[in-house]
Coordinates of N, CA, C and O and ligand atoms in Angstrom, one line a residue:
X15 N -2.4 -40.9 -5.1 CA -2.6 -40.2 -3.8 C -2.4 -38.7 -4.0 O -1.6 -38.2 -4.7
X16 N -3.3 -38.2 -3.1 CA -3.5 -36.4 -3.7 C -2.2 -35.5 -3.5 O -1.8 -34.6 -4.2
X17 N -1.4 -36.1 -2.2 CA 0.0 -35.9 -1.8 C 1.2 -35.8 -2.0 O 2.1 -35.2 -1.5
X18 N 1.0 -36.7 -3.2 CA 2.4 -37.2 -4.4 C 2.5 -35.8 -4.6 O 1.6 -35.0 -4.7
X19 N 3.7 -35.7 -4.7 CA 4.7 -34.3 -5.4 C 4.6 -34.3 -6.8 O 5.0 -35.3 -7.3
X20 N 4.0 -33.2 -7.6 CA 3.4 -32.9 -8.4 C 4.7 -32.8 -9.5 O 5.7 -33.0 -8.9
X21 N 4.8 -32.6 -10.5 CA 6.3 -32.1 -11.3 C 5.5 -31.9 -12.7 O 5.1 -32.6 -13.6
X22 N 5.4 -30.2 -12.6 CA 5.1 -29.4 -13.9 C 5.7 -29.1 -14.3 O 5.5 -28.5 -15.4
X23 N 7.0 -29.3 -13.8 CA 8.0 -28.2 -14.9 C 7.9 -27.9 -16.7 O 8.2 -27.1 -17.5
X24 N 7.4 -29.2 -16.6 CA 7.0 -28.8 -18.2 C 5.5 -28.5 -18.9 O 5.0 -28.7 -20.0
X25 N 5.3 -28.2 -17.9 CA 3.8 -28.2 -18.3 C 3.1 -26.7 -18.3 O 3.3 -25.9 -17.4
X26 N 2.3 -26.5 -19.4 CA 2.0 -25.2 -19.8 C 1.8 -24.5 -18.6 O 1.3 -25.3 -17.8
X27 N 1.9 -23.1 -18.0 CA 1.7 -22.5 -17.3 C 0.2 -22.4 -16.4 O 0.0 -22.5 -15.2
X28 N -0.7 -22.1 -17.2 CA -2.5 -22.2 -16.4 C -2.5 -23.3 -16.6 O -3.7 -23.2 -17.0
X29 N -2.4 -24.4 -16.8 CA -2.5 -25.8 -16.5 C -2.2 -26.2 -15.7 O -3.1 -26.7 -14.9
X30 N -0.4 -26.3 -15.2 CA 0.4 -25.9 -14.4 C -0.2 -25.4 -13.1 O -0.2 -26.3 -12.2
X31 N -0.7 -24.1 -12.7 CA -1.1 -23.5 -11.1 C -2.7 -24.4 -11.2 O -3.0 -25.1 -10.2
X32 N -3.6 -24.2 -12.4 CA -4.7 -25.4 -12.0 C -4.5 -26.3 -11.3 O -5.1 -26.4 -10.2
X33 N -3.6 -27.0 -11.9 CA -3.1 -28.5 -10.5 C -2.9 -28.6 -9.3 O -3.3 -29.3 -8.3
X34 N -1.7 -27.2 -9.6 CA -1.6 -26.8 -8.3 C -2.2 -26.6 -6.8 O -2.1 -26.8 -5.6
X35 N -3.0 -26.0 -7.8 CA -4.3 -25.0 -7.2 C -5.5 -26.5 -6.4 O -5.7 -26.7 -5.2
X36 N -5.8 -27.3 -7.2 CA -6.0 -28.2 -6.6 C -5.5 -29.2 -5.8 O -6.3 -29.9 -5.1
X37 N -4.2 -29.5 -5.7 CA -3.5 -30.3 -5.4 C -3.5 -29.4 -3.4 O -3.6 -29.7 -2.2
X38 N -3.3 -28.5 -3.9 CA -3.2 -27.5 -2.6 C -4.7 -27.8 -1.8 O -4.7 -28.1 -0.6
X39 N -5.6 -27.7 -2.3 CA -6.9 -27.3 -1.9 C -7.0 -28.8 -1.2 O -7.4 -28.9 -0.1
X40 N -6.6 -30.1 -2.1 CA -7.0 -31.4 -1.5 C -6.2 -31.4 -0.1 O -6.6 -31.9 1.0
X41 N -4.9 -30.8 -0.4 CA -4.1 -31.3 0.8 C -4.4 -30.6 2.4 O -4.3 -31.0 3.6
X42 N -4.9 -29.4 1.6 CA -5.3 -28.3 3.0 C -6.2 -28.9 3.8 O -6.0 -29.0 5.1
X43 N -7.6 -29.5 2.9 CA -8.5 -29.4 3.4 C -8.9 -29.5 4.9 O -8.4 -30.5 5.5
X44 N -9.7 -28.9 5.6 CA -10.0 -28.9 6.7 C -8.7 -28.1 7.6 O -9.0 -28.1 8.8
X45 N -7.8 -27.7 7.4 CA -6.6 -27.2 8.0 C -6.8 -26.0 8.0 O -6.8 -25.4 6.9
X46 N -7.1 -25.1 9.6 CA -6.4 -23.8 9.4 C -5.6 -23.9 10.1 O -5.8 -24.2 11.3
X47 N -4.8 -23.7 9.8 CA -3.8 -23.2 10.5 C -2.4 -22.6 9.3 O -1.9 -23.4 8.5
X48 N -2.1 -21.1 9.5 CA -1.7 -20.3 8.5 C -0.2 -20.9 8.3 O 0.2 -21.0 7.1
X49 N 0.6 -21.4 9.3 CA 2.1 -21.9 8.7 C 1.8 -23.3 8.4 O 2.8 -23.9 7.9
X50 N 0.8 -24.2 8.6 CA 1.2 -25.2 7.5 C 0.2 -25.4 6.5 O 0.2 -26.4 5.8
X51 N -0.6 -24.3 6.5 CA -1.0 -23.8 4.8 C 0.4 -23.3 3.8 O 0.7 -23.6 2.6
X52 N 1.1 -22.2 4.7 CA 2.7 -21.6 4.1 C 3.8 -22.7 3.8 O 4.5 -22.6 2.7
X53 N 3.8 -23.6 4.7 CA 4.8 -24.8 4.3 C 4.2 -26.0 3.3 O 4.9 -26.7 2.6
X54 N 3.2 -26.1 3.3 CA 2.9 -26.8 2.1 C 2.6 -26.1 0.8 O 2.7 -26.8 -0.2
X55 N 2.3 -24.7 0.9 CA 1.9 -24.3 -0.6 C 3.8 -24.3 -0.9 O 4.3 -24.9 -1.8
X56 N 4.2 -23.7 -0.3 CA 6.2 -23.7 -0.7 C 6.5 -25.2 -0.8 O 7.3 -25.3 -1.8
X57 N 6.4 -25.9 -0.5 CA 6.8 -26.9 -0.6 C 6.4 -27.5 -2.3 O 7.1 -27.8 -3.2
X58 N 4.8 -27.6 -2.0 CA 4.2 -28.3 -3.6 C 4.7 -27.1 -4.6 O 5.3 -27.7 -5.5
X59 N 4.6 -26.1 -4.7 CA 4.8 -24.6 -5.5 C 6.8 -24.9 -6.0 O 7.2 -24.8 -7.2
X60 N 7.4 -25.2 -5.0 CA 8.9 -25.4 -4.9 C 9.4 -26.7 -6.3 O 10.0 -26.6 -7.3
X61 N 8.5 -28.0 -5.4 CA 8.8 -29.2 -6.3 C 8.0 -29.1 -7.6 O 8.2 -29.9 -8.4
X62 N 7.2 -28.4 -7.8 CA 6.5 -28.7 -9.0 C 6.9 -28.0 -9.9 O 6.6 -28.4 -11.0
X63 N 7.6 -26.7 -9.9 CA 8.1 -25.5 -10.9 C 9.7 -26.0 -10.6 O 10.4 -25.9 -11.5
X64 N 10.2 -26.6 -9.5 CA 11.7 -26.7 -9.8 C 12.2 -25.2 -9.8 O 12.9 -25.1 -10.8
X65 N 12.1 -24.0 -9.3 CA 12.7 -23.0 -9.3 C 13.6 -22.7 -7.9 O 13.3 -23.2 -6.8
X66 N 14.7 -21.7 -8.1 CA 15.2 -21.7 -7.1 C 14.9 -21.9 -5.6 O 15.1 -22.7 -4.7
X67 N 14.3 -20.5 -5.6 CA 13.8 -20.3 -3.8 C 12.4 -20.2 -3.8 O 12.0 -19.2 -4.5
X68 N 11.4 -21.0 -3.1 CA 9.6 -20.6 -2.8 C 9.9 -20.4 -1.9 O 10.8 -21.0 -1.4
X69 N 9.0 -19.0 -1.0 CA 8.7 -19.0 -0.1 C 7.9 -18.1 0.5 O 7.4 -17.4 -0.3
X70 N 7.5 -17.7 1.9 CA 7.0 -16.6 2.3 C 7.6 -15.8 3.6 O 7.9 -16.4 4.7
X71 N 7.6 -14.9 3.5 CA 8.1 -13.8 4.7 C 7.2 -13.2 4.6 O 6.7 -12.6 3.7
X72 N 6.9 -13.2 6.8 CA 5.8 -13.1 7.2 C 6.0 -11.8 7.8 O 7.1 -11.4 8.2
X73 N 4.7 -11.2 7.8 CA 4.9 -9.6 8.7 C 5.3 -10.0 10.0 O 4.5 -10.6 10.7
X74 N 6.3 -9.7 10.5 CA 6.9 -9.4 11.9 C 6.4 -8.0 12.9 O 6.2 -7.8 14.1
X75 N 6.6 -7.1 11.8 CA 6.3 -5.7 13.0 C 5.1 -5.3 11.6 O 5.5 -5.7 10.4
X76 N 4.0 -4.7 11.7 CA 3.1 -4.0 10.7 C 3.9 -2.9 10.2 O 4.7 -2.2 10.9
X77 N 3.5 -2.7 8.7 CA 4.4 -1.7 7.9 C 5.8 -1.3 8.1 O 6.2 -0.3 7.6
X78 N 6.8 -2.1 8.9 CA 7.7 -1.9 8.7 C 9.0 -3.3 8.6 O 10.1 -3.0 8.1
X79 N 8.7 -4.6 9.2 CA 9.6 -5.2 8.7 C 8.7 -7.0 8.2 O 7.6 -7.4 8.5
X80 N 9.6 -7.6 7.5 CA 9.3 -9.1 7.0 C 10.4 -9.8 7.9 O 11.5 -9.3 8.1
X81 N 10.0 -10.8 8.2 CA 10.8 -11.8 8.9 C 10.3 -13.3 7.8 O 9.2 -13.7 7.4
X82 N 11.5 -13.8 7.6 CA 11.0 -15.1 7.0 C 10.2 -16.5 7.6 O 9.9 -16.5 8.8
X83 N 9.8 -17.3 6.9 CA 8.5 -17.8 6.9 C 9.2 -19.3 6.3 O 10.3 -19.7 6.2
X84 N 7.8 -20.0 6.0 CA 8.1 -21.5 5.6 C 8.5 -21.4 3.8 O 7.8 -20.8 3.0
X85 N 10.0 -22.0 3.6 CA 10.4 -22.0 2.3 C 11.1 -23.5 1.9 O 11.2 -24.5 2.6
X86 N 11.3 -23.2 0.7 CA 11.8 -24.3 0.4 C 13.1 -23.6 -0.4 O 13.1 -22.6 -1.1
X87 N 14.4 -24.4 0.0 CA 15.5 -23.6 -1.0 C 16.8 -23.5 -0.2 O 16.8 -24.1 0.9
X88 N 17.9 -22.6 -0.6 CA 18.9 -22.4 0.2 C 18.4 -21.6 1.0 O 17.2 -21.4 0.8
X89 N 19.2 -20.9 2.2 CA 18.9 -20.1 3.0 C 18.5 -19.0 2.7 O 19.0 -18.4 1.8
X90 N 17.2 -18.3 3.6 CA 16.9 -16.9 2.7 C 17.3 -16.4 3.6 O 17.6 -17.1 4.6
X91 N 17.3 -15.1 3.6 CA 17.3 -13.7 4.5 C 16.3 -13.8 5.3 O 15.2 -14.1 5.0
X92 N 16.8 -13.3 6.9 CA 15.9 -13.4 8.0 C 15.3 -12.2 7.4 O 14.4 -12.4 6.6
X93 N 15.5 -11.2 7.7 CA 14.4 -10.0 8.0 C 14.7 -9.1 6.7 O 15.7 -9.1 5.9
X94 N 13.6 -8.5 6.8 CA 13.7 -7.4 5.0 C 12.8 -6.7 5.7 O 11.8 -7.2 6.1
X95 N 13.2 -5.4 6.0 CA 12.6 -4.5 6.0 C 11.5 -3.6 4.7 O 11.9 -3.4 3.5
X96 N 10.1 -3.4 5.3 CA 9.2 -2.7 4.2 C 10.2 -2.1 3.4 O 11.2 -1.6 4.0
X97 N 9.9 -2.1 1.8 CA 10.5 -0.9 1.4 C 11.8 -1.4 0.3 O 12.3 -1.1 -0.8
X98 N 12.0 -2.2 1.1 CA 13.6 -2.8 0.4 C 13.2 -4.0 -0.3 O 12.2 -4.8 -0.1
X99 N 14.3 -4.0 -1.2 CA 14.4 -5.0 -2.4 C 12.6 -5.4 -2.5 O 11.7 -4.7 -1.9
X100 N 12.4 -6.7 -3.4 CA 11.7 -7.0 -4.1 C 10.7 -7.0 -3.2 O 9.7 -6.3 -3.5
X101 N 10.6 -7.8 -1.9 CA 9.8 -8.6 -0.8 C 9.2 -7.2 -0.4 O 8.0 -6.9 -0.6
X102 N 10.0 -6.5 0.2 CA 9.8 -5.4 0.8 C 9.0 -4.4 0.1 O 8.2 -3.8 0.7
X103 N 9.4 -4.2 -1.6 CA 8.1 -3.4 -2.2 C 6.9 -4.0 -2.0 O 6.1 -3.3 -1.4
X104 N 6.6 -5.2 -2.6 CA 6.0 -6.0 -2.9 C 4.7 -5.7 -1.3 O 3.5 -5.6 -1.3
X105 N 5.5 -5.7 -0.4 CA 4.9 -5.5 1.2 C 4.3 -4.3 1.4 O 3.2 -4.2 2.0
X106 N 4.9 -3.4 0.9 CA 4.8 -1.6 1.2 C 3.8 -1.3 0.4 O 2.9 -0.6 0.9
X107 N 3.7 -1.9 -1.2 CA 2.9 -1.2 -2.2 C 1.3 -2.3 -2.0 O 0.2 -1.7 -2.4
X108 N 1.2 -3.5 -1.6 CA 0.5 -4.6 -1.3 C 0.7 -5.2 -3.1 O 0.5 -6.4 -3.1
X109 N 1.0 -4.9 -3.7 CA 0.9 -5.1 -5.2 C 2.4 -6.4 -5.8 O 3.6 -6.4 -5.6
X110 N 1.4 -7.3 -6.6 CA 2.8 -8.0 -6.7 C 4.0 -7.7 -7.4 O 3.9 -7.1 -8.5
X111 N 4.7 -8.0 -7.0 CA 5.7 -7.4 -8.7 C 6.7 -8.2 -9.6 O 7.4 -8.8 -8.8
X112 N 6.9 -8.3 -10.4 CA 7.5 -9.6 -11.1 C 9.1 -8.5 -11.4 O 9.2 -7.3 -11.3
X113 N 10.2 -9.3 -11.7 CA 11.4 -8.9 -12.1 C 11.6 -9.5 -13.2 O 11.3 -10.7 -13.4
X114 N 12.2 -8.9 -14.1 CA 13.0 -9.8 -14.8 C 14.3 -10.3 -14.9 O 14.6 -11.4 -15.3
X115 N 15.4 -9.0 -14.5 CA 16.6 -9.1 -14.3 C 16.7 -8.4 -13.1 O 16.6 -7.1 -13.2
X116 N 17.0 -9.0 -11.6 CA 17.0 -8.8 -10.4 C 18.1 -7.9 -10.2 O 18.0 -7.2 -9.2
X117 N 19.4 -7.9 -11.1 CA 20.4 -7.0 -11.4 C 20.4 -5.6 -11.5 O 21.2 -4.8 -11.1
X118 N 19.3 -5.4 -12.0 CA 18.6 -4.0 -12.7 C 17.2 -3.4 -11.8 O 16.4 -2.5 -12.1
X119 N 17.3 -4.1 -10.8 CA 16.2 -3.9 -9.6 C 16.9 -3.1 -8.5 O 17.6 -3.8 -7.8
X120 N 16.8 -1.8 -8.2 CA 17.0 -1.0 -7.3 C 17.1 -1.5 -5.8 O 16.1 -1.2 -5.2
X121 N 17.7 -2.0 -5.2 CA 17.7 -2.5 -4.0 C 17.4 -3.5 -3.9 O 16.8 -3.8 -2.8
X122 N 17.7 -4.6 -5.0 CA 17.4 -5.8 -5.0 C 18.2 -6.6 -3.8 O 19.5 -6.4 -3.9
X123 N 17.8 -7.5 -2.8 CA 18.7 -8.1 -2.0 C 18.9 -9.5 -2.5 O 18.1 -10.3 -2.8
X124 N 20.7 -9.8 -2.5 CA 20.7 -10.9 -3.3 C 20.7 -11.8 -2.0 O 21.6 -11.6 -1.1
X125 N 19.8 -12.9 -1.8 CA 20.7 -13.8 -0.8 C 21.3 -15.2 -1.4 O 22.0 -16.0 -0.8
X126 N 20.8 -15.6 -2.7 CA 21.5 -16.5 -3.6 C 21.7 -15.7 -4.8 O 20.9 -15.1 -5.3
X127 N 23.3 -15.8 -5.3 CA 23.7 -15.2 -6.3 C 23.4 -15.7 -7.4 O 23.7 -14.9 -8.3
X128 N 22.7 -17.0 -7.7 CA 22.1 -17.6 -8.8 C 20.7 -16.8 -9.5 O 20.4 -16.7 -10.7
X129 N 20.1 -16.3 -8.4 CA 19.0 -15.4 -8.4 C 19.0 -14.7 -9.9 O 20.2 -14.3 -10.0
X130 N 18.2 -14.4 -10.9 CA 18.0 -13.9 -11.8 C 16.9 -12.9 -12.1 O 16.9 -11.9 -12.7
X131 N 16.0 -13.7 -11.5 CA 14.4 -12.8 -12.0 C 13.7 -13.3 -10.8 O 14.2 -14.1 -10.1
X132 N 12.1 -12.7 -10.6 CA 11.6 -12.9 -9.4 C 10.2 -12.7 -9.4 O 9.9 -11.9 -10.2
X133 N 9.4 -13.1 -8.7 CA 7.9 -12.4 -8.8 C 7.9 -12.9 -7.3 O 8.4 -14.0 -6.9
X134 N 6.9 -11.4 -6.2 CA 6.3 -11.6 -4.8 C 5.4 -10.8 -5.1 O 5.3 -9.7 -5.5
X135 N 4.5 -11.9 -4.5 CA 2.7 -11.8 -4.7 C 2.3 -11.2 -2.7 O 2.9 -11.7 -1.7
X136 N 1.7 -10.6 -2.7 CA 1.7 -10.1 -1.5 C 0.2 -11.1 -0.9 O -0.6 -11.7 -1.7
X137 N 0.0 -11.1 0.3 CA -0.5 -12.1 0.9 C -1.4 -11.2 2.2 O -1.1 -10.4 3.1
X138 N -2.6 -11.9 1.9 CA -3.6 -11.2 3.1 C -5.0 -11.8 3.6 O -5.9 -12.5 3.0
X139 N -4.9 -11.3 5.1 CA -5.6 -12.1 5.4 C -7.1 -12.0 5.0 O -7.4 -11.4 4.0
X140 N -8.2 -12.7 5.9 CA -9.8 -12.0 5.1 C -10.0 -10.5 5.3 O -10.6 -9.9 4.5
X141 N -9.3 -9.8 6.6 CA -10.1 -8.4 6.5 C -8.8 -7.2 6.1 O -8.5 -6.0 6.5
X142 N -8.3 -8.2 5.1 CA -7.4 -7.4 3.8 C -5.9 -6.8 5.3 O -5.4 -5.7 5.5
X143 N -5.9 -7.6 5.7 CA -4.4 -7.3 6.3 C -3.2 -8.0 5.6 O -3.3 -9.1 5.0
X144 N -2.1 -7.4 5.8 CA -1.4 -7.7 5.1 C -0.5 -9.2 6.0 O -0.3 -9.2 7.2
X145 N -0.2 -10.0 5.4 CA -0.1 -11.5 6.3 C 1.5 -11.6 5.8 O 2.2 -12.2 6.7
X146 N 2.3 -11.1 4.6 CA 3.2 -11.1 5.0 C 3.4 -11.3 3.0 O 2.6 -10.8 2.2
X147 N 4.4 -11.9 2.6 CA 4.3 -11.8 1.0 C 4.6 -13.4 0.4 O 5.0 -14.1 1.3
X148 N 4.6 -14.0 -0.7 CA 5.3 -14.8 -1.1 C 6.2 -14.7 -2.2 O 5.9 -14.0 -3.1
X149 N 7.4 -15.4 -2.2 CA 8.3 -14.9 -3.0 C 8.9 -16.6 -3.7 O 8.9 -17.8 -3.3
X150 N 9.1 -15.9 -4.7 CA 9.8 -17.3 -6.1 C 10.9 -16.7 -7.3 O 10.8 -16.0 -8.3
X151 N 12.1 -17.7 -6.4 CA 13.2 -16.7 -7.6 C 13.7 -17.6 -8.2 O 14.2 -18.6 -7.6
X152 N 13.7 -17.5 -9.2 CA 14.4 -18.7 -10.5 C 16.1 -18.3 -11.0 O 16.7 -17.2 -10.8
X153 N 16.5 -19.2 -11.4 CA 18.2 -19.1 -11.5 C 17.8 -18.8 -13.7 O 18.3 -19.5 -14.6
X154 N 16.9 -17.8 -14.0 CA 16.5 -18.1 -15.4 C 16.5 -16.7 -15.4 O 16.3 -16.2 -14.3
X155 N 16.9 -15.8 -16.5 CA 16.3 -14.2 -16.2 C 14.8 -14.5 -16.8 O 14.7 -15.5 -17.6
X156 N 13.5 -13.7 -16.5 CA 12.5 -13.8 -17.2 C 12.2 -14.5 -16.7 O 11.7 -14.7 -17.8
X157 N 11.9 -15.1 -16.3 CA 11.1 -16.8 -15.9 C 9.8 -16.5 -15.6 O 9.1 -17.5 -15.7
X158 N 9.1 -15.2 -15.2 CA 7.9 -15.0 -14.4 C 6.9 -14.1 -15.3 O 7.2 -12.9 -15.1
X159 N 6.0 -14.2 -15.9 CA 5.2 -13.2 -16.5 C 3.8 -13.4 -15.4 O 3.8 -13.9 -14.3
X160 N 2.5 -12.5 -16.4 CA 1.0 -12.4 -16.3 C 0.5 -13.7 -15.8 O -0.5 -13.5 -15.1
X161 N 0.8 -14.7 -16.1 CA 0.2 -16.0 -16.1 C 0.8 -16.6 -14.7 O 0.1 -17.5 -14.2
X162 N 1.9 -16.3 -14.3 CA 2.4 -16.4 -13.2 C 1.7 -15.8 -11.8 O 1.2 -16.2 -10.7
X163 N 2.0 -14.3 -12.6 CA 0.9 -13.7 -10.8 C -0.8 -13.8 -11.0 O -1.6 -13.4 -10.1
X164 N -1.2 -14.5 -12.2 CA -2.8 -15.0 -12.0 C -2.6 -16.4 -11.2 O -3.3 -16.7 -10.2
X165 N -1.7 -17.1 -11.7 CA -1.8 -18.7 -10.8 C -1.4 -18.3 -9.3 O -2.2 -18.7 -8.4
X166 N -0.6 -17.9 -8.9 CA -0.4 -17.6 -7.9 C -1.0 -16.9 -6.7 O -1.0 -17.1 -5.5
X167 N -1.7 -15.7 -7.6 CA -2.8 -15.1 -6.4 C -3.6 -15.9 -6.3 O -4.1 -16.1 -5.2
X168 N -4.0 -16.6 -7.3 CA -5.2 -17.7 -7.1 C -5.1 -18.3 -5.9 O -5.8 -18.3 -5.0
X169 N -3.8 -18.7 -6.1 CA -3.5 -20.2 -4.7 C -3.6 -19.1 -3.7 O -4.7 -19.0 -3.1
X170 N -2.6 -18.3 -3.4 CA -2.4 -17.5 -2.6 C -4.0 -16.9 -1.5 O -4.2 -16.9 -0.3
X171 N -4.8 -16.5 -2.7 CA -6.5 -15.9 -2.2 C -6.7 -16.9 -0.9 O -7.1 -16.2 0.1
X172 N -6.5 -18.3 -0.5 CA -7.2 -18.8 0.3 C -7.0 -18.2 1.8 O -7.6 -18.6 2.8
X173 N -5.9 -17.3 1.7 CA -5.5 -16.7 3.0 C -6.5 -15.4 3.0 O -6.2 -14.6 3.9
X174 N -7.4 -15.2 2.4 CA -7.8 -13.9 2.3 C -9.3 -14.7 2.7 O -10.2 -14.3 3.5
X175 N -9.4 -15.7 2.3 CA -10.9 -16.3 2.2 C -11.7 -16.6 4.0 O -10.9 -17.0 4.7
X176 N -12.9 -16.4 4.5 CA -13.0 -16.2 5.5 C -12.9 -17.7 6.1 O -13.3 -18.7 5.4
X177 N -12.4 -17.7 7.6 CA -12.2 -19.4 7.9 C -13.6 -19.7 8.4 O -14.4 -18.8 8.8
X178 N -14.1 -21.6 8.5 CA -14.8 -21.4 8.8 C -14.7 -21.2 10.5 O -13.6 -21.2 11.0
X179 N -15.7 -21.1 11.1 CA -15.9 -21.0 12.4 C -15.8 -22.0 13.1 O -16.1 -22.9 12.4
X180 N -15.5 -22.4 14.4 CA -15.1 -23.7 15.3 C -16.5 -24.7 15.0 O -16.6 -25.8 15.5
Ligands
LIG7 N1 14.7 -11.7 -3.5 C1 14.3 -11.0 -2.3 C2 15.1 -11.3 -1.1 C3 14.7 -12.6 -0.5 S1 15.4 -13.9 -1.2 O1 16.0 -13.8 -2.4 C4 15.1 -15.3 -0.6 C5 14.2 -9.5 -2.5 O2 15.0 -8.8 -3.1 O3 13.3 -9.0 -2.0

């Protein structure tokens, strides 16, 4: 069943978001609707990498604040203003940004102290607005390279892709 909870953890990385990538696409299908596109990519993205926190925080006010979104994980932070810690660059610059040691990150906001490293892929819609970011923090330092923010924007693109019409 296309539904089944996926479990990559060990499995090579572009192999890994391929599945994903499809596993997403079967599940979506026919669905717009943007929060339970958001709650299921965090959800499958969550169980399948086994990493701490998936999730996304959604633009609340334009260029200036993130309010959180559908995650999977302990509790995140309600609001993150543009600008601050990871989410917040990640929002301001549109550009994703990976961490490695979240310790050594200038305004990094901790809301689980397990947190180590991080990558947030910024999120938009088709006529390139910004929809809000997605974020994935592992209890690993390093956990996230190149091969990470290619799988991810991948999945991520379908928010940018135009819907079809009624
Ligand atoms: N890691 C983020 C904060 C959000 S949470 O960790 C869920 C940051 O510094 O932007």
């Amino acid at each position: 069943m296309a539904e089944t909870t996926l479990d990559l953890a060990g499995v090579a990385k572009p192999e890994a978001y391929a599945d994903l990538a499809r596993q997403i696409d079967i599940v979506l299908e026919g669905i717009d609707d943007e929060v339970a596109a958001m709650a299921t990519i965090s959800s499958a993205v969550h169980n399948a990498l086994r990493h701490l926190w998936t999730g996304f925080y959604r633009v609340a006010v334009p260029g200036k604040l993130l309010r959180v979104g559908p995650y999977q994980g302990t509790l995140g932070c309600l609001e993150i203003e543009f600008g601050r810690g990871v989410c917040g660059t990640a929002a301001a610059t549109g550009k994703t940004v990976i961490v490695d040691d979240v310790a050594a990150f200038p305004g990094h906001i901790t809301c689980d102290p397990r947190s180590r490293s991080e990558i947030v892929v910024p999120v938009f819609d088709p006529h390139h607005g910004l929809l809000g970011v997605f974020d994935v923090d592992s209890d690993r330092p390093g956990a996230f390279d190149e091969q990470d923010r290619d799988g991810l924007e991948a999945i991520l693109a379908r928010f940018a892709s135009p819907r079809p019409g009624p």
